[in-house]
């Protein structure tokens, strides 16, 4: 019911979601398993940004305007940043409490707080837990002219933050530092990337620092070479634990040499059966080199009860029989310690009130969990519908031919049942367009499962969970 039964999706909880809204922990306070974080400065990322705001390239660019008092400008921009971070949680809460769906923009949120630009859909790793293993995902880069167009429109809307990645590895785009530098000159206060650091050469690290990148988030699973190499294999060539470790250390060393406060660095490891025992080793490996070292709770969300033990199945069926609206396909999750929970209702998603995402070809989406681009809410480029799914179909073809880098299991095309009018619009019109308005309305009215892509959502933050066995 709630899952695409052809896929047992394994997913990561992003750092911001885990930090700001963790339904599982909030509802089981006596058994909460907090994500752990070790910081060098005893400052959160937001506090660090504010403390060193005078080094922010957006501020430095605007301060060159002699008509502005630099001190007044600094305080104004710091205030705006603080408001943006406050609104990240507050605006979705207000929207949900006031049931502001179709009228959200007029009543509460006039523009997106953040924008994700998929500079690269391609990735050079073949991580076993990634969606890419089951869903055809293009091996493509964004056209530079489209990237600059998106940044321009974001700046016009006073968007506070841009993350320059989504499904792929952003460092595979040769113009990434140029995109970041351009965004800073346009006044984007916070620029971020998530990266696996395989392509983070010394030259690339220098370019990112000089461009003004504010936050770099490393994904690194394992506290030892053996575990890392198992969980982070290369797609096209061998990926080496030692090389990636050195890349990460090099950026930190260059920051010191350049006396640069930015980018703020965070590294995160997802806690699985393979990595749980290496948590301390992971922290020791990076605590001297990274501003924030985090371990993140990982949960498998399944729908097929056959993966459960006989005892677990019996307990699950008791819960299902108690509620006539549930059936054997009810969603459940297990945490690392074996505690079992069953879905008991939905929670409106916060992302639809916070951000938008733009894919490499200009399709606009409402949620980072819509990996297959199944529910577009608009188009910024006619490449989106002129080229259609050619890039997806090429990956599927390469997989069937078992080409190097495409040895994926059960790869299939994402659904294209949901369609919207094929016309190019501006970001501001898409943010207040009927497609996203309809989604917001469904969410605040509790009709989440009427939206196909939301019904099978892999974010456990959008479910209430009832303990079955703990």
Tab-separated table of C-alpha atoms in Angstrom:
chain	number	residue	atom	x	y	z
A	1	UNK	CA	0.000	0.000	0.000
A	2	UNK	CA	2.530	2.594	1.155
A	3	UNK	CA	5.482	1.198	-0.720
A	4	UNK	CA	6.463	0.407	-4.224
A	5	UNK	CA	6.552	-3.325	-3.596
A	6	UNK	CA	9.011	-3.900	-6.402
A	7	UNK	CA	11.642	-2.023	-4.458
A	8	UNK	CA	12.789	-2.438	-0.884
A	9	UNK	CA	14.055	1.065	-0.481
A	10	UNK	CA	16.922	1.750	1.843
A	11	UNK	CA	17.393	5.384	2.565
A	12	UNK	CA	19.450	7.886	4.474
A	13	UNK	CA	18.089	10.498	6.801
A	14	UNK	CA	19.623	13.819	5.846
A	15	UNK	CA	21.421	15.749	8.539
A	16	UNK	CA	18.968	18.646	8.575
A	17	UNK	CA	15.900	16.395	8.836
A	18	UNK	CA	17.525	14.317	11.540
A	19	UNK	CA	18.437	17.443	13.473
A	20	UNK	CA	15.187	19.353	13.136
A	21	UNK	CA	12.399	16.769	13.076
A	22	UNK	CA	12.813	13.159	14.085
A	23	UNK	CA	9.336	11.765	14.625
A	24	UNK	CA	10.530	8.329	15.715
A	25	UNK	CA	12.517	9.766	18.590
A	26	UNK	CA	9.892	12.314	19.577
A	27	UNK	CA	7.259	9.635	19.897
A	28	UNK	CA	9.408	7.192	21.871
A	29	UNK	CA	11.252	9.484	24.242
A	30	UNK	CA	12.148	6.730	26.671
A	31	UNK	CA	13.901	4.782	23.935
A	32	UNK	CA	15.350	7.565	21.822
A	33	UNK	CA	18.603	6.914	20.016
A	34	UNK	CA	19.946	10.321	19.184
A	35	UNK	CA	22.171	11.005	16.245
A	36	UNK	CA	25.594	11.812	17.637
A	37	UNK	CA	27.703	14.788	16.715
A	38	UNK	CA	31.175	15.940	17.744
A	39	UNK	CA	32.081	19.552	17.004
A	40	UNK	CA	35.467	21.249	17.176
A	41	UNK	CA	34.148	24.702	18.043
A	42	UNK	CA	31.199	23.871	20.300
A	43	UNK	CA	29.177	25.863	17.782
A	44	UNK	CA	26.383	24.627	15.592
A	45	UNK	CA	26.676	25.248	11.871
A	46	UNK	CA	24.296	28.204	12.112
A	47	UNK	CA	26.226	29.712	15.029
A	48	UNK	CA	29.466	29.245	13.127
A	49	UNK	CA	28.023	31.006	10.068
A	50	UNK	CA	26.948	33.985	12.163
A	51	UNK	CA	30.204	34.169	14.125
A	52	UNK	CA	32.266	34.370	10.938
A	53	UNK	CA	29.800	36.240	8.757
A	54	UNK	CA	32.312	38.952	7.945
A	55	UNK	CA	34.136	36.291	5.858
A	56	UNK	CA	31.001	35.330	3.905
A	57	UNK	CA	31.633	36.023	0.217
A	58	UNK	CA	28.069	37.281	-0.286
A	59	UNK	CA	28.671	39.950	2.348
A	60	UNK	CA	32.109	40.792	0.978
A	61	UNK	CA	30.667	41.205	-2.505
A	62	UNK	CA	27.861	43.509	-1.391
A	63	UNK	CA	30.124	45.487	0.951
A	64	UNK	CA	32.053	46.759	-2.081
A	65	UNK	CA	29.085	48.988	-2.812
A	66	UNK	CA	30.330	52.302	-1.395
A	67	UNK	CA	26.759	53.519	-0.949
A	68	UNK	CA	26.278	51.036	1.913
A	69	UNK	CA	27.628	51.232	5.440
A	70	UNK	CA	29.547	47.988	5.912
A	71	UNK	CA	28.602	47.556	9.575
A	72	UNK	CA	24.914	48.133	8.921
A	73	UNK	CA	25.038	45.758	5.965
A	74	UNK	CA	26.737	43.073	8.076
A	75	UNK	CA	24.123	43.238	10.816
A	76	UNK	CA	21.285	43.289	8.279
A	77	UNK	CA	22.587	40.203	6.504
A	78	UNK	CA	23.172	38.365	9.791
A	79	UNK	CA	19.617	39.167	10.840
A	80	UNK	CA	18.295	37.901	7.512
A	81	UNK	CA	20.260	34.678	7.883
A	82	UNK	CA	18.941	34.112	11.409
A	83	UNK	CA	15.412	34.680	10.159
A	84	UNK	CA	15.952	32.169	7.352
A	85	UNK	CA	17.094	29.490	9.795
A	86	UNK	CA	14.187	30.229	12.144
A	87	UNK	CA	11.710	30.099	9.280
A	88	UNK	CA	13.018	26.691	8.194
A	89	UNK	CA	11.059	25.120	11.036
A	90	UNK	CA	8.531	27.814	11.816
A	91	UNK	CA	6.904	28.324	8.405
A	92	UNK	CA	5.992	24.643	7.855
A	93	UNK	CA	4.592	24.513	11.387
A	94	UNK	CA	2.432	27.582	10.779
A	95	UNK	CA	1.233	26.254	7.447
A	96	UNK	CA	0.213	22.911	8.937
A	97	UNK	CA	-1.433	24.435	12.016
A	98	UNK	CA	-3.383	26.968	9.929
A	99	UNK	CA	-4.091	24.505	7.111
A	100	UNK	CA	-2.570	26.974	4.663
A	101	UNK	CA	-2.320	24.840	1.542
A	102	UNK	CA	-3.368	26.633	-1.624
A	103	UNK	CA	-3.012	30.006	0.098
A	104	UNK	CA	0.400	29.307	1.672
A	105	UNK	CA	2.327	31.869	-0.389
A	106	UNK	CA	-0.146	34.674	0.256
A	107	UNK	CA	-0.497	33.999	3.969
A	108	UNK	CA	2.849	32.632	5.147
A	109	UNK	CA	5.755	31.866	2.803
A	110	UNK	CA	6.291	34.313	-0.022
A	111	UNK	CA	9.352	32.596	-1.522
A	112	UNK	CA	11.341	29.352	-1.129
A	113	UNK	CA	13.910	29.411	1.634
A	114	UNK	CA	16.280	27.119	-0.204
A	115	UNK	CA	16.870	25.675	-3.643
A	116	UNK	CA	18.651	22.488	-4.704
A	117	UNK	CA	20.258	22.536	-8.150
A	118	UNK	CA	21.269	19.194	-9.608
A	119	UNK	CA	24.562	20.213	-11.178
A	120	UNK	CA	25.418	16.553	-11.767
A	121	UNK	CA	23.029	13.606	-11.937
A	122	UNK	CA	25.954	11.253	-12.510
A	123	UNK	CA	27.796	9.599	-9.634
A	124	UNK	CA	31.106	7.739	-9.666
A	125	UNK	CA	30.273	5.357	-6.806
A	126	UNK	CA	28.072	2.257	-6.674
A	127	UNK	CA	26.967	2.301	-3.046
A	128	UNK	CA	24.804	-0.756	-2.318
A	129	UNK	CA	22.180	1.221	-0.373
A	130	UNK	CA	21.627	3.900	-3.039
A	131	UNK	CA	18.425	4.392	-5.040
A	132	UNK	CA	20.618	4.370	-8.134
A	133	UNK	CA	20.893	0.612	-7.770
A	134	UNK	CA	17.192	0.157	-8.551
A	135	UNK	CA	15.952	3.309	-10.303
A	136	UNK	CA	17.337	4.441	-13.670
A	137	UNK	CA	19.191	7.709	-12.989
A	138	UNK	CA	20.780	9.827	-15.751
A	139	UNK	CA	24.559	10.116	-16.016
A	140	UNK	CA	24.324	13.745	-17.047
A	141	UNK	CA	25.558	17.252	-16.152
A	142	UNK	CA	23.571	20.472	-16.090
A	143	UNK	CA	24.174	22.966	-18.901
A	144	UNK	CA	26.016	26.019	-17.528
A	145	UNK	CA	23.535	28.461	-19.049
A	146	UNK	CA	20.678	26.736	-17.216
A	147	UNK	CA	22.585	26.774	-13.927
A	148	UNK	CA	23.192	30.523	-14.190
A	149	UNK	CA	19.549	31.099	-15.141
A	150	UNK	CA	18.401	29.249	-12.028
A	151	UNK	CA	20.804	31.199	-9.782
A	152	UNK	CA	19.582	34.488	-11.267
A	153	UNK	CA	15.961	33.626	-10.568
A	154	UNK	CA	16.796	32.422	-7.059
A	155	UNK	CA	18.559	35.707	-6.306
A	156	UNK	CA	15.547	37.665	-7.580
A	157	UNK	CA	13.380	35.734	-5.113
A	158	UNK	CA	15.793	36.433	-2.222
A	159	UNK	CA	16.421	32.722	-1.737
A	160	UNK	CA	18.809	32.362	1.188
A	161	UNK	CA	20.514	29.070	0.355
A	162	UNK	CA	21.434	26.977	-2.658
A	163	UNK	CA	22.658	23.409	-2.470
A	164	UNK	CA	24.463	22.463	-5.666
A	165	UNK	CA	23.594	18.788	-5.771
A	166	UNK	CA	20.784	16.293	-5.565
A	167	UNK	CA	21.145	12.738	-6.893
A	168	UNK	CA	24.712	12.840	-8.178
A	169	UNK	CA	28.260	13.843	-7.275
A	170	UNK	CA	28.605	17.637	-7.774
A	171	UNK	CA	32.401	17.585	-8.072
A	172	UNK	CA	31.994	15.768	-11.379
A	173	UNK	CA	30.833	19.064	-12.919
A	174	UNK	CA	33.946	21.005	-13.967
A	175	UNK	CA	32.216	24.374	-13.548
A	176	UNK	CA	30.936	23.803	-10.005
A	177	UNK	CA	33.304	26.387	-8.424
A	178	UNK	CA	32.171	28.930	-11.022
A	179	UNK	CA	28.518	28.304	-10.167
A	180	UNK	CA	29.252	28.813	-6.474
A	181	UNK	CA	31.246	32.008	-7.041
A	182	UNK	CA	28.458	33.378	-9.223
A	183	UNK	CA	25.842	32.594	-6.560
A	184	UNK	CA	27.873	34.405	-3.900
A	185	UNK	CA	28.186	37.471	-6.125
A	186	UNK	CA	24.423	37.402	-6.607
A	187	UNK	CA	23.961	37.540	-2.833
A	188	UNK	CA	23.129	33.920	-1.993
A	189	UNK	CA	24.066	33.792	1.684
A	190	UNK	CA	24.581	30.045	2.103
A	191	UNK	CA	25.988	27.715	-0.542
A	192	UNK	CA	26.330	24.004	0.171
A	193	UNK	CA	27.340	20.721	-1.398
A	194	UNK	CA	27.144	17.087	-0.357
A	195	UNK	CA	30.066	15.111	-1.745
A	196	UNK	CA	31.747	11.723	-1.549
A	197	UNK	CA	35.103	13.566	-1.904
A	198	UNK	CA	36.517	11.155	-4.499
A	199	UNK	CA	37.159	14.064	-6.883
A	200	UNK	CA	38.263	16.532	-4.220
A	201	UNK	CA	41.779	17.110	-5.495
A	202	UNK	CA	43.996	19.821	-4.077
A	203	UNK	CA	43.221	22.025	-7.087
A	204	UNK	CA	39.474	21.492	-6.713
A	205	UNK	CA	39.625	22.169	-2.974
A	206	UNK	CA	41.399	25.484	-3.602
A	207	UNK	CA	38.801	26.443	-6.189
A	208	UNK	CA	35.935	25.730	-3.790
A	209	UNK	CA	37.519	27.745	-0.986
A	210	UNK	CA	38.239	30.680	-3.292
A	211	UNK	CA	34.722	30.535	-4.747
A	212	UNK	CA	33.224	31.059	-1.297
A	213	UNK	CA	31.573	27.701	-0.621
A	214	UNK	CA	29.980	27.956	2.824
A	215	UNK	CA	29.280	24.342	3.766
A	216	UNK	CA	30.685	21.044	2.535
A	217	UNK	CA	29.101	17.827	3.786
A	218	UNK	CA	31.068	14.629	3.282
A	219	UNK	CA	29.432	11.225	3.067
A	220	UNK	CA	31.859	8.624	4.385
A	221	UNK	CA	30.645	5.241	5.603
A	222	UNK	CA	33.055	3.281	7.755
A	223	UNK	CA	35.714	3.773	10.379
A	224	UNK	CA	38.087	1.331	8.703
A	225	UNK	CA	39.360	0.720	5.198
A	226	UNK	CA	37.663	-2.673	5.007
A	227	UNK	CA	34.190	-1.332	5.765
A	228	UNK	CA	34.556	1.827	3.690
A	229	UNK	CA	35.727	-0.083	0.617
A	230	UNK	CA	32.771	-2.447	0.992
A	231	UNK	CA	30.160	0.311	1.274
A	232	UNK	CA	31.685	2.836	-1.145
A	233	UNK	CA	32.859	0.901	-4.229
A	234	UNK	CA	33.735	2.798	-7.387
A	235	UNK	CA	31.550	2.559	-10.481
A	236	UNK	CA	34.087	3.115	-13.229
A	237	UNK	CA	37.338	2.649	-11.354
A	238	UNK	CA	38.452	1.469	-7.940
A	239	UNK	CA	37.727	3.817	-5.070
A	240	UNK	CA	40.416	3.944	-2.376
A	241	UNK	CA	39.830	4.678	1.303
A	242	UNK	CA	43.266	6.264	1.657
A	243	UNK	CA	42.797	8.635	-1.282
A	244	UNK	CA	39.453	9.953	-0.086
A	245	UNK	CA	40.732	10.365	3.466
A	246	UNK	CA	43.673	12.398	2.155
A	247	UNK	CA	41.372	14.526	-0.016
A	248	UNK	CA	39.300	15.471	3.022
A	249	UNK	CA	42.374	16.295	5.100
A	250	UNK	CA	43.813	18.360	2.262
A	251	UNK	CA	40.848	20.735	2.156
A	252	UNK	CA	41.155	21.306	5.909
A	253	UNK	CA	44.876	21.952	5.551
A	254	UNK	CA	44.282	24.420	2.723
A	255	UNK	CA	41.707	26.291	4.801
A	256	UNK	CA	44.343	26.822	7.474
A	257	UNK	CA	46.975	27.883	4.955
A	258	UNK	CA	44.579	30.385	3.390
A	259	UNK	CA	43.294	31.498	6.791
A	260	UNK	CA	39.791	30.806	5.552
A	261	UNK	CA	36.859	30.121	7.868
A	262	UNK	CA	34.874	28.548	5.052
A	263	UNK	CA	33.673	26.101	4.019
A	264	UNK	CA	32.311	24.807	7.289
A	265	UNK	CA	32.946	21.066	7.165
A	266	UNK	CA	30.685	18.255	8.232
A	267	UNK	CA	31.175	14.524	7.753
A	268	UNK	CA	28.482	11.964	8.363
A	269	UNK	CA	28.337	8.202	8.604
A	270	UNK	CA	25.117	6.232	8.484
A	271	UNK	CA	24.894	3.665	11.276
A	272	UNK	CA	24.251	0.215	9.834
A	273	UNK	CA	25.188	-3.277	10.932
A	274	UNK	CA	28.507	-2.749	9.139
A	275	UNK	CA	29.339	0.645	10.638
A	276	UNK	CA	27.772	0.601	14.106
A	277	UNK	CA	30.791	-1.026	15.748
A	278	UNK	CA	33.124	1.474	14.087
A	279	UNK	CA	31.460	4.607	15.417
A	280	UNK	CA	34.311	5.505	17.757
A	281	UNK	CA	36.909	4.787	15.090
A	282	UNK	CA	35.046	7.036	12.664
A	283	UNK	CA	34.936	9.895	15.163
A	284	UNK	CA	38.622	9.461	16.018
A	285	UNK	CA	39.483	9.434	12.322
A	286	UNK	CA	38.010	12.879	11.655
A	287	UNK	CA	37.532	14.815	14.904
A	288	UNK	CA	40.782	16.750	14.454
A	289	UNK	CA	40.081	17.611	10.824
A	290	UNK	CA	36.336	18.298	10.556
A	291	UNK	CA	34.119	20.930	12.188
A	292	UNK	CA	31.227	18.523	12.756
A	293	UNK	CA	31.570	14.734	12.842
A	294	UNK	CA	28.156	13.054	12.850
A	295	UNK	CA	26.742	9.559	12.966
A	296	UNK	CA	23.213	9.200	11.643
A	297	UNK	CA	20.548	6.665	12.519
A	298	UNK	CA	19.725	4.364	9.618
A	299	UNK	CA	16.416	2.593	9.322
A	300	UNK	CA	15.209	-0.031	6.890
A	301	UNK	CA	11.649	0.563	5.849
A	302	UNK	CA	10.000	-2.556	4.491
A	303	UNK	CA	6.607	-3.741	3.381
A	304	UNK	CA	7.038	-7.465	2.929
A	305	UNK	CA	6.456	-9.182	6.279
A	306	UNK	CA	8.389	-12.229	5.105
A	307	UNK	CA	11.603	-10.422	6.076
A	308	UNK	CA	10.446	-10.477	9.714
A	309	UNK	CA	10.837	-13.295	12.198
A	310	UNK	CA	7.825	-15.462	13.009
A	311	UNK	CA	7.384	-13.678	16.345
A	312	UNK	CA	7.555	-10.274	14.673
A	313	UNK	CA	5.023	-11.331	12.057
A	314	UNK	CA	2.604	-12.528	14.754
A	315	UNK	CA	2.878	-9.235	16.632
A	316	UNK	CA	2.477	-7.240	13.418
A	317	UNK	CA	-0.685	-9.157	12.504
A	318	UNK	CA	-2.148	-8.442	15.942
A	319	UNK	CA	-1.715	-4.724	15.316
A	320	UNK	CA	-3.161	-4.966	11.807
A	321	UNK	CA	-6.217	-6.909	12.990
A	322	UNK	CA	-6.928	-4.280	15.670
A	323	UNK	CA	-7.423	-1.642	12.987
A	324	UNK	CA	-9.770	-2.434	10.116
A	325	UNK	CA	-8.204	0.319	7.968
A	326	UNK	CA	-4.824	-1.395	7.967
A	327	UNK	CA	-3.823	-4.424	5.941
A	328	UNK	CA	-0.905	-6.782	5.515
A	329	UNK	CA	0.883	-4.204	3.359
A	330	UNK	CA	1.133	-1.666	6.162
A	331	UNK	CA	4.526	0.041	6.357
A	332	UNK	CA	6.898	-0.881	9.140
A	333	UNK	CA	10.449	-0.111	10.175
A	334	UNK	CA	13.144	-1.651	12.310
A	335	UNK	CA	15.914	0.239	13.978
A	336	UNK	CA	19.487	-0.976	14.410
A	337	UNK	CA	18.727	-2.594	17.761
A	338	UNK	CA	15.882	-4.621	16.297
A	339	UNK	CA	12.987	-2.571	17.646
A	340	UNK	CA	9.959	-2.910	15.374
A	341	UNK	CA	7.458	-0.147	14.600
A	342	UNK	CA	4.372	-0.027	12.408
A	343	UNK	CA	2.979	2.956	10.545
A	344	UNK	CA	0.024	4.606	12.249
A	345	UNK	CA	-0.965	7.585	10.124
A	346	UNK	CA	0.808	10.275	8.131
A	347	UNK	CA	2.409	13.619	8.952
A	348	UNK	CA	2.449	16.550	6.483
A	349	UNK	CA	5.816	16.989	4.798
A	350	UNK	CA	7.853	20.087	5.635
A	351	UNK	CA	9.795	20.214	2.374
A	352	UNK	CA	6.850	21.506	0.337
A	353	UNK	CA	6.856	24.659	2.466
A	354	UNK	CA	10.638	25.147	2.521
A	355	UNK	CA	12.303	24.444	-0.789
A	356	UNK	CA	12.280	23.350	-4.392
A	357	UNK	CA	14.659	21.166	-6.386
A	358	UNK	CA	15.678	21.572	-10.017
A	359	UNK	CA	17.016	18.613	-11.972
A	360	UNK	CA	19.840	18.807	-14.523
A	361	UNK	CA	17.349	19.384	-17.379
A	362	UNK	CA	15.198	22.048	-15.713
A	363	UNK	CA	12.389	19.936	-14.262
A	364	UNK	CA	11.289	21.331	-10.905
A	365	UNK	CA	10.338	19.119	-7.960
A	366	UNK	CA	9.026	19.509	-4.447
A	367	UNK	CA	10.953	16.823	-2.598
A	368	UNK	CA	14.422	15.267	-2.456
A	369	UNK	CA	12.858	11.820	-2.049
A	370	UNK	CA	11.294	11.968	-5.519
A	371	UNK	CA	14.393	10.274	-6.901
A	372	UNK	CA	12.810	9.223	-10.178
A	373	UNK	CA	11.422	12.674	-10.986
A	374	UNK	CA	7.914	11.225	-10.892
A	375	UNK	CA	5.987	14.302	-9.739
A	376	UNK	CA	7.174	17.478	-11.505
A	377	UNK	CA	5.649	20.789	-10.440
A	378	UNK	CA	7.048	22.839	-13.304
A	379	UNK	CA	9.700	23.354	-15.972
A	380	UNK	CA	12.471	25.963	-16.199
A	381	UNK	CA	13.764	24.728	-19.571
A	382	UNK	CA	12.164	23.172	-22.628
A	383	UNK	CA	14.990	20.598	-22.559
A	384	UNK	CA	12.824	18.905	-19.940
A	385	UNK	CA	10.204	17.862	-22.435
A	386	UNK	CA	12.104	18.129	-25.718
A	387	UNK	CA	14.573	15.447	-24.701
A	388	UNK	CA	12.111	13.558	-22.523
A	389	UNK	CA	13.601	10.523	-20.809
A	390	UNK	CA	16.384	9.812	-23.283
A	391	UNK	CA	19.051	10.058	-20.585
A	392	UNK	CA	17.121	7.659	-18.353
A	393	UNK	CA	16.580	5.199	-21.197
A	394	UNK	CA	20.283	5.273	-22.071
A	395	UNK	CA	21.218	4.253	-18.537
A	396	UNK	CA	18.657	1.468	-18.603
A	397	UNK	CA	20.061	0.259	-21.930
A	398	UNK	CA	23.642	0.331	-20.621
A	399	UNK	CA	22.559	-1.633	-17.567
A	400	UNK	CA	20.878	-4.321	-19.661
A	401	UNK	CA	24.059	-4.581	-21.718
A	402	UNK	CA	26.040	-4.922	-18.474
A	403	UNK	CA	28.478	-2.200	-19.433
A	404	UNK	CA	31.230	-1.149	-17.068
A	405	UNK	CA	29.723	1.000	-14.318
A	406	UNK	CA	26.186	-0.141	-15.069
A	407	UNK	CA	26.123	-3.549	-13.410
A	408	UNK	CA	22.968	-2.745	-11.454
A	409	UNK	CA	20.322	-5.155	-10.238
A	410	UNK	CA	16.582	-4.766	-10.923
A	411	UNK	CA	17.049	-1.407	-12.632
A	412	UNK	CA	13.787	0.032	-13.912
A	413	UNK	CA	12.348	3.248	-15.287
A	414	UNK	CA	10.592	5.566	-12.834
A	415	UNK	CA	6.859	6.068	-13.211
A	416	UNK	CA	5.613	8.709	-15.628
A	417	UNK	CA	1.906	8.404	-14.846
A	418	UNK	CA	1.737	11.919	-13.396
A	419	UNK	CA	1.911	14.576	-16.120
A	420	UNK	CA	1.611	18.369	-16.154
A	421	UNK	CA	1.382	20.927	-18.941
A	422	UNK	CA	4.685	21.186	-20.794
A	423	UNK	CA	5.488	24.877	-20.630
A	424	UNK	CA	8.446	26.856	-19.326
A	425	UNK	CA	7.761	29.076	-16.316
A	426	UNK	CA	9.765	31.160	-13.852
A	427	UNK	CA	10.664	29.848	-10.398
A	428	UNK	CA	8.384	32.365	-8.692
A	429	UNK	CA	5.412	31.163	-10.721
A	430	UNK	CA	6.196	27.512	-10.037
A	431	UNK	CA	6.528	28.177	-6.289
A	432	UNK	CA	2.985	29.569	-6.312
A	433	UNK	CA	1.700	27.333	-9.103
A	434	UNK	CA	-1.331	25.097	-8.975
A	435	UNK	CA	0.720	21.886	-8.941
A	436	UNK	CA	2.532	22.607	-5.685
A	437	UNK	CA	-0.562	24.329	-4.261
A	438	UNK	CA	-2.543	21.142	-4.748
A	439	UNK	CA	0.124	19.106	-2.967
A	440	UNK	CA	0.243	21.499	-0.017
A	441	UNK	CA	-3.545	21.408	0.221
A	442	UNK	CA	-3.626	17.610	0.263
A	443	UNK	CA	-0.983	17.493	2.983
A	444	UNK	CA	-2.567	19.986	5.375
A	445	UNK	CA	-5.965	18.304	4.920
A	446	UNK	CA	-4.536	14.869	5.732
A	447	UNK	CA	-4.968	13.478	2.221
A	448	UNK	CA	-1.275	12.691	1.733
A	449	UNK	CA	-1.739	9.202	0.328
A	450	UNK	CA	-3.853	10.532	-2.528
A	451	UNK	CA	-0.587	11.730	-4.104
A	452	UNK	CA	1.175	8.727	-5.650
A	453	UNK	CA	4.752	9.829	-4.991
A	454	UNK	CA	3.884	10.783	-1.395
A	455	UNK	CA	2.060	7.527	-0.738
A	456	UNK	CA	5.289	5.569	-1.190
A	457	UNK	CA	7.494	8.156	0.504
A	458	UNK	CA	10.690	6.780	2.019
A	459	UNK	CA	11.041	9.549	4.609
A	460	UNK	CA	10.001	8.190	7.953
A	461	UNK	CA	9.543	11.748	9.203
A	462	UNK	CA	6.224	11.767	7.327
A	463	UNK	CA	4.754	8.876	9.361
A	464	UNK	CA	3.502	8.315	12.873
A	465	UNK	CA	5.054	5.121	14.233
A	466	UNK	CA	3.556	2.754	16.777
A	467	UNK	CA	5.886	0.382	18.655
A	468	UNK	CA	5.257	-3.312	18.059
A	469	UNK	CA	8.299	-4.934	19.630
A	470	UNK	CA	10.926	-3.015	21.603
